[in-house]
């Protein structure tokens, strides 16, 4: 399969792109490289704004995977207009162009953040997706723009990912387990905003595997799929990270419990992805922490600006 990976130089793309290549797919990345490019040198990367892509650029491909846009709440809140344009309009535009160019499938990196603040029940893909913050609304907009292109010859898949964690060559330390790992190691402390809030989590290796499953799914598969390893309260995430860090480094880690209100609270079921895509996540919180600890030589001392999306984004805005 020949694949364009839009936003493939980011955190997820830097794990997914080599994985797809290793499975025999031909991979081209198109990315503005806001956070640099840590992809292996044999993966072609075109530094380009995806809004400039036209059907002639797409004709050679079988599928397009969309991993671009603004990928967290702080970025979305810093520049809500750009957030709606990059997360809402851009995937809709590219899906429209991909269908025009005759591609067979478009896979959209959606987010469980579309579920907003829910009651404590397990949400599946039929549950209401209602949220009240720019990032979640824009991911839902992008998803709808992509899915409405679905037709007999054009498969549209949206993977609603839980919060992704663990090591990637393009490292992020603004994700829940990664942040807790960092402060546990550097300050011997983990800060919890609210211990009772629920979040689905997934390791970046399992996330990449979910995208591979989507690429290789039969042509008739389309639709929305939740993808998470499991659901955890933030308090339990902190305890699991502490346990693993204490065991690896032989240190004692304090947990600071706060009760700061959150706009997001959701638990999701990934049964549909298991049944229809063969999604079978393997890595829990202990394995996420082990992967972070095992790669400390690769990312160094946690302080590079590129590890924090909002810092890079503010610098880009200041330079514009
Ligand atoms: N990381 C998570 O926890 C998570 C969870 C759910 C959903 N998602 C979604 O998955 C996708 C990938 O997440 P990530 O963590 O890898 O993000 P990331 O921020 O690491 O990567 C995004 C990449 O997209 C590129 N990009 C953005 N706009 C572009 C444009 N107009 N043209 C070309 N390139 C552009 C950036 O340069 C960057 O390399 C995002 O759409 C995000 O919303 C991420």
Coordinates of C-alpha atoms and ligand atoms in Angstrom, one line a residue:
X1 CA 0.0 0.0 0.0
X2 CA 1.3 3.5 -0.8
X3 CA 0.4 5.9 2.0
X4 CA 0.6 9.6 2.6
X5 CA 1.0 10.4 6.3
X6 CA -0.1 14.0 6.9
X7 CA 1.5 15.2 10.1
X8 CA 3.7 12.1 10.2
X9 CA 6.7 13.8 11.8
X10 CA 4.8 14.3 15.1
X11 CA 4.7 12.1 18.2
X12 CA 2.4 9.4 16.9
X13 CA 3.7 9.5 13.3
X14 CA 7.3 9.0 14.4
X15 CA 6.3 5.6 15.8
X16 CA 3.7 4.8 13.2
X17 CA 5.6 5.7 10.0
X18 CA 8.5 3.2 10.6
X19 CA 6.0 0.6 11.7
X20 CA 4.1 0.8 8.5
X21 CA 7.3 0.8 6.5
X22 CA 8.5 -2.3 8.3
X23 CA 5.2 -4.0 7.3
X24 CA 6.0 -3.4 3.7
X25 CA 4.0 -0.3 3.0
X26 CA 5.4 2.6 1.1
X27 CA 5.3 5.7 3.3
X28 CA 5.6 9.5 2.4
X29 CA 5.3 12.1 5.2
X30 CA 4.0 15.6 4.6
X31 CA 4.5 17.8 7.6
X32 CA 5.4 21.4 8.6
X33 CA 7.9 19.9 11.1
X34 CA 6.9 22.2 13.9
X35 CA 8.7 19.9 16.3
X36 CA 11.5 18.9 14.0
X37 CA 11.9 15.7 12.2
X38 CA 13.2 12.6 14.0
X39 CA 12.0 10.1 11.4
X40 CA 14.5 7.5 10.0
X41 CA 16.4 9.0 7.0
X42 CA 14.8 6.5 4.5
X43 CA 11.3 7.9 5.1
X44 CA 10.7 10.8 2.7
X45 CA 9.5 13.9 4.4
X46 CA 8.1 16.9 2.5
X47 CA 8.0 20.1 4.6
X48 CA 4.8 21.6 3.4
X49 CA 1.5 23.1 4.6
X50 CA -1.2 20.5 4.0
X51 CA -3.6 23.2 2.9
X52 CA -1.6 23.5 -0.3
X53 CA -2.1 19.8 -1.3
X54 CA -4.2 19.3 -4.5
X55 CA -5.5 16.1 -6.1
X56 CA -2.5 15.8 -8.4
X57 CA -0.3 15.4 -5.2
X58 CA -2.5 12.6 -4.0
X59 CA -3.1 10.5 -7.1
X60 CA -0.2 8.2 -6.5
X61 CA -1.5 7.1 -3.1
X62 CA -3.9 4.4 -1.9
X63 CA -4.7 5.9 1.4
X64 CA -4.1 9.0 3.5
X65 CA -3.6 9.0 7.3
X66 CA -4.3 12.3 9.0
X67 CA -2.2 13.0 12.1
X68 CA -1.8 16.8 11.7
X69 CA -3.5 19.8 13.4
X70 CA -3.3 21.1 16.9
X71 CA -3.0 18.2 19.2
X72 CA -3.9 19.4 22.7
X73 CA -6.1 21.7 24.7
X74 CA -3.5 24.4 25.6
X75 CA -2.7 24.9 21.8
X76 CA -6.5 25.0 21.0
X77 CA -7.1 27.5 23.8
X78 CA -4.1 29.7 22.8
X79 CA -5.4 30.1 19.3
X80 CA -9.0 28.9 18.9
X81 CA -9.3 30.2 15.4
X82 CA -6.3 28.3 14.1
X83 CA -7.5 25.3 16.1
X84 CA -10.8 25.2 14.3
X85 CA -9.1 25.7 10.9
X86 CA -6.4 23.0 11.4
X87 CA -8.5 20.5 13.2
X88 CA -11.9 21.1 11.7
X89 CA -11.4 22.4 8.1
X90 CA -8.0 20.8 7.2
X91 CA -9.1 17.1 7.6
X92 CA -12.4 17.8 5.8
X93 CA -10.5 19.5 3.0
X94 CA -8.0 16.7 2.6
X95 CA -10.7 14.0 2.7
X96 CA -12.5 15.8 0.0
X97 CA -9.3 16.0 -2.1
X98 CA -8.4 12.4 -1.4
X99 CA -11.7 11.2 -2.6
X100 CA -11.4 13.4 -5.7
X101 CA -8.0 11.9 -6.4
X102 CA -9.4 8.4 -6.2
X103 CA -7.8 7.2 -3.0
X104 CA -9.5 4.2 -1.3
X105 CA -9.3 5.2 2.3
X106 CA -8.8 8.2 4.7
X107 CA -7.9 7.5 8.3
X108 CA -8.4 10.4 10.7
X109 CA -6.7 10.7 14.1
X110 CA -9.7 11.6 16.3
X111 CA -9.8 11.8 20.0
X112 CA -11.9 10.6 22.9
X113 CA -11.9 14.2 24.0
X114 CA -15.1 14.6 21.8
X115 CA -17.0 12.9 24.7
X116 CA -16.7 15.9 27.0
X117 CA -17.8 15.7 30.6
X118 CA -19.9 12.5 30.9
X119 CA -21.6 10.6 33.7
X120 CA -19.6 7.6 35.0
X121 CA -20.7 5.1 32.4
X122 CA -18.8 3.4 29.6
X123 CA -19.2 5.3 26.3
X124 CA -19.2 3.5 23.0
X125 CA -19.3 5.0 19.5
X126 CA -23.1 5.4 19.7
X127 CA -23.0 7.4 22.8
X128 CA -23.5 11.2 22.6
X129 CA -20.3 13.1 21.7
X130 CA -20.9 16.6 23.3
X131 CA -18.1 18.8 24.5
X132 CA -17.6 22.4 25.4
X133 CA -14.0 23.2 24.7
X134 CA -12.3 24.2 21.5
X135 CA -10.1 21.1 21.1
X136 CA -12.9 18.6 21.5
X137 CA -15.3 20.5 19.3
X138 CA -12.8 20.9 16.5
X139 CA -11.9 17.2 16.6
X140 CA -15.6 16.4 16.3
X141 CA -15.9 18.8 13.4
X142 CA -12.9 17.2 11.6
X143 CA -14.3 13.8 12.2
X144 CA -17.7 14.7 10.7
X145 CA -16.1 16.4 7.7
X146 CA -14.1 13.2 7.0
X147 CA -16.9 10.7 7.6
X148 CA -19.4 12.4 5.4
X149 CA -17.1 11.7 2.4
X150 CA -17.6 7.9 2.9
X151 CA -19.0 6.1 -0.1
X152 CA -18.9 2.7 -1.7
X153 CA -15.4 3.3 -3.1
X154 CA -14.1 5.6 -0.3
X155 CA -13.6 4.3 3.2
X156 CA -13.5 6.8 6.0
X157 CA -12.2 5.8 9.4
X158 CA -11.9 7.9 12.5
X159 CA -9.9 6.5 15.4
X160 CA -10.9 8.2 18.7
X161 CA -7.7 7.7 20.6
X162 CA -7.5 7.9 24.4
X163 CA -4.6 10.0 25.7
X164 CA -1.4 8.5 24.1
X165 CA 1.7 8.0 26.2
X166 CA 5.1 6.4 26.2
X167 CA 8.3 6.9 24.2
X168 CA 8.4 8.3 20.7
X169 CA 11.5 9.5 18.9
X170 CA 9.6 12.8 18.7
X171 CA 9.1 13.1 22.4
X172 CA 6.2 14.8 24.2
X173 CA 6.2 15.5 28.0
X174 CA 2.8 17.2 28.0
X175 CA 0.8 14.0 28.1
X176 CA -0.4 12.6 31.4
X177 CA 1.8 9.6 32.0
X178 CA 4.8 11.2 30.4
X179 CA 4.4 14.4 32.6
X180 CA 3.9 12.3 35.8
X181 CA 7.0 10.3 34.9
X182 CA 9.0 13.4 34.3
X183 CA 8.1 15.1 37.7
X184 CA 8.5 11.8 39.5
X185 CA 12.0 11.4 38.3
X186 CA 13.1 15.1 38.4
X187 CA 11.2 16.3 41.6
X188 CA 10.2 13.0 43.2
X189 CA 6.7 14.4 43.0
X190 CA 3.5 13.7 41.0
X191 CA 0.8 16.4 40.9
X192 CA -2.8 15.2 40.4
X193 CA -5.3 17.9 39.3
X194 CA -8.3 15.8 40.4
X195 CA -8.0 12.1 41.5
X196 CA -11.6 11.1 40.5
X197 CA -11.6 12.2 36.9
X198 CA -11.6 9.3 34.3
X199 CA -9.4 9.1 31.3
X200 CA -8.8 6.3 28.7
X201 CA -5.1 5.8 28.1
X202 CA -3.1 4.1 25.3
X203 CA 0.5 3.4 24.7
X204 CA 1.9 5.1 21.5
X205 CA 2.9 1.6 20.2
X206 CA -0.7 0.3 20.6
X207 CA -1.9 3.5 18.9
X208 CA 0.4 2.9 16.0
X209 CA -0.9 -0.7 15.8
X210 CA -4.5 0.5 15.7
X211 CA -3.6 2.7 12.6
X212 CA -1.9 -0.3 11.0
X213 CA -5.1 -2.3 11.6
X214 CA -7.1 0.4 10.0
X215 CA -4.9 0.6 6.9
X216 CA -5.1 -3.2 6.5
X217 CA -8.8 -3.6 7.2
X218 CA -11.1 -4.9 4.5
X219 CA -12.2 -2.2 2.0
X220 CA -15.8 -2.2 3.4
X221 CA -14.7 -1.1 6.9
X222 CA -15.6 2.5 7.7
X223 CA -16.7 4.5 10.7
X224 CA -15.7 5.6 14.2
X225 CA -13.7 3.4 16.5
X226 CA -12.6 4.1 20.1
X227 CA -9.1 3.0 20.8
X228 CA -7.8 2.8 24.3
X229 CA -5.9 0.2 26.5
X230 CA -8.2 0.9 29.5
X231 CA -9.8 3.6 31.6
X232 CA -8.2 5.0 34.7
X233 CA -8.9 7.7 37.3
X234 CA -6.1 10.3 37.4
X235 CA -5.5 9.3 41.0
X236 CA -4.9 5.7 39.9
X237 CA -2.7 6.8 37.0
X238 CA -0.5 8.6 39.6
X239 CA -0.3 5.6 41.8
X240 CA 0.7 3.3 39.0
X241 CA 3.4 5.7 37.7
X242 CA 4.7 6.1 41.2
X243 CA 4.9 2.4 41.8
X244 CA 6.9 1.8 38.6
X245 CA 9.2 4.8 39.0
X246 CA 10.0 3.8 42.6
X247 CA 10.7 0.3 41.5
X248 CA 13.0 1.3 38.6
X249 CA 14.9 4.1 40.3
X250 CA 14.8 3.0 44.0
X251 CA 13.4 6.5 45.0
X252 CA 10.4 7.6 47.0
X253 CA 7.8 9.6 45.1
X254 CA 5.2 11.9 46.8
X255 CA 1.7 12.3 45.2
X256 CA 0.2 15.8 45.6
X257 CA -3.6 15.5 45.3
X258 CA -5.6 18.6 44.3
X259 CA -9.3 19.0 43.4
X260 CA -9.2 21.3 40.4
X261 CA -12.4 21.1 38.2
X262 CA -12.0 19.5 34.8
X263 CA -14.1 19.9 31.7
X264 CA -13.3 16.3 30.6
X265 CA -14.3 13.1 32.3
X266 CA -15.0 10.0 30.2
X267 CA -14.6 6.2 30.1
X268 CA -14.7 4.5 26.7
X269 CA -15.3 1.0 25.4
X270 CA -12.9 -0.2 22.6
X271 CA -14.9 -3.4 21.9
X272 CA -15.9 -2.3 18.4
X273 CA -12.2 -1.8 17.4
X274 CA -11.3 -5.2 18.9
X275 CA -14.2 -6.9 17.0
X276 CA -13.9 -5.2 13.7
X277 CA -10.2 -4.2 13.4
X278 CA -8.6 -6.9 15.5
X279 CA -7.3 -4.1 17.8
X280 CA -5.5 -5.8 20.7
X281 CA -3.6 -3.3 22.9
X282 CA -0.7 -4.8 24.9
X283 CA 0.9 -2.0 26.9
X284 CA -0.4 -0.7 30.3
X285 CA 0.9 2.1 32.5
X286 CA 3.8 0.0 33.8
X287 CA 5.0 -0.7 30.2
X288 CA 4.6 3.0 29.3
X289 CA 6.8 4.0 32.2
X290 CA 9.3 1.3 31.3
X291 CA 9.6 2.6 27.7
X292 CA 10.1 6.2 29.0
X293 CA 12.8 5.0 31.5
X294 CA 14.4 2.8 28.9
X295 CA 14.9 5.7 26.4
X296 CA 16.3 8.4 28.7
X297 CA 19.5 8.6 26.8
X298 CA 17.5 9.3 23.6
X299 CA 15.7 12.4 24.8
X300 CA 18.0 13.6 27.6
X301 CA 17.0 16.0 30.3
X302 CA 13.3 16.6 29.7
X303 CA 13.8 20.4 29.0
X304 CA 13.8 20.8 25.2
X305 CA 11.2 23.2 24.0
X306 CA 10.1 20.7 21.4
X307 CA 8.8 18.3 24.1
X308 CA 6.1 20.8 25.0
X309 CA 3.7 21.6 22.1
X310 CA 2.4 24.8 23.6
X311 CA 5.9 26.3 24.0
X312 CA 6.7 25.6 20.4
X313 CA 3.3 26.9 19.3
X314 CA 3.7 30.2 21.2
X315 CA 7.2 30.7 19.7
X316 CA 5.8 30.1 16.2
X317 CA 3.1 32.6 16.8
X318 CA 5.6 35.2 18.1
X319 CA 7.8 34.7 15.0
X320 CA 4.8 35.0 12.5
Ligands
LIG1 N1 -1.2 12.5 21.4 C1 -2.4 12.2 21.9 O1 -2.5 11.9 23.1 C2 -3.6 12.3 21.0 C3 -4.8 11.8 21.5 C4 -5.9 11.8 20.7 C5 -5.8 12.3 19.4 N2 -4.6 12.8 19.0 C6 -4.6 13.3 17.6 O2 -3.6 12.6 16.9 C7 -2.9 13.4 16.0 C8 -1.4 13.3 16.2 O3 -1.1 13.6 17.5 P1 0.5 13.8 17.9 O4 0.5 13.7 19.4 O5 1.3 13.0 17.1 O6 0.6 15.4 17.5 P2 1.9 16.2 17.2 O7 1.6 17.6 17.7 O8 3.2 15.6 17.8 O9 2.1 16.2 15.6 C9 1.3 16.9 14.8 C10 2.1 17.1 13.5 O10 1.3 17.8 12.5 C11 2.1 18.7 11.9 N3 1.1 19.7 11.3 C12 0.2 20.4 12.0 N4 -0.5 21.2 11.1 C13 0.0 21.0 9.9 C14 -0.2 21.5 8.5 N5 -1.2 22.4 8.3 N6 0.5 21.1 7.5 C15 1.5 20.2 7.7 N7 1.8 19.6 8.9 C16 1.1 20.1 10.0 C17 3.0 19.3 12.9 O11 4.2 19.9 12.4 C18 3.3 18.0 13.8 O12 4.5 17.4 13.3 C19 -3.4 14.9 16.2 O13 -4.4 15.1 15.2 C20 -4.1 14.8 17.5 O14 -5.2 15.7 17.7 C21 -3.5 12.8 19.7

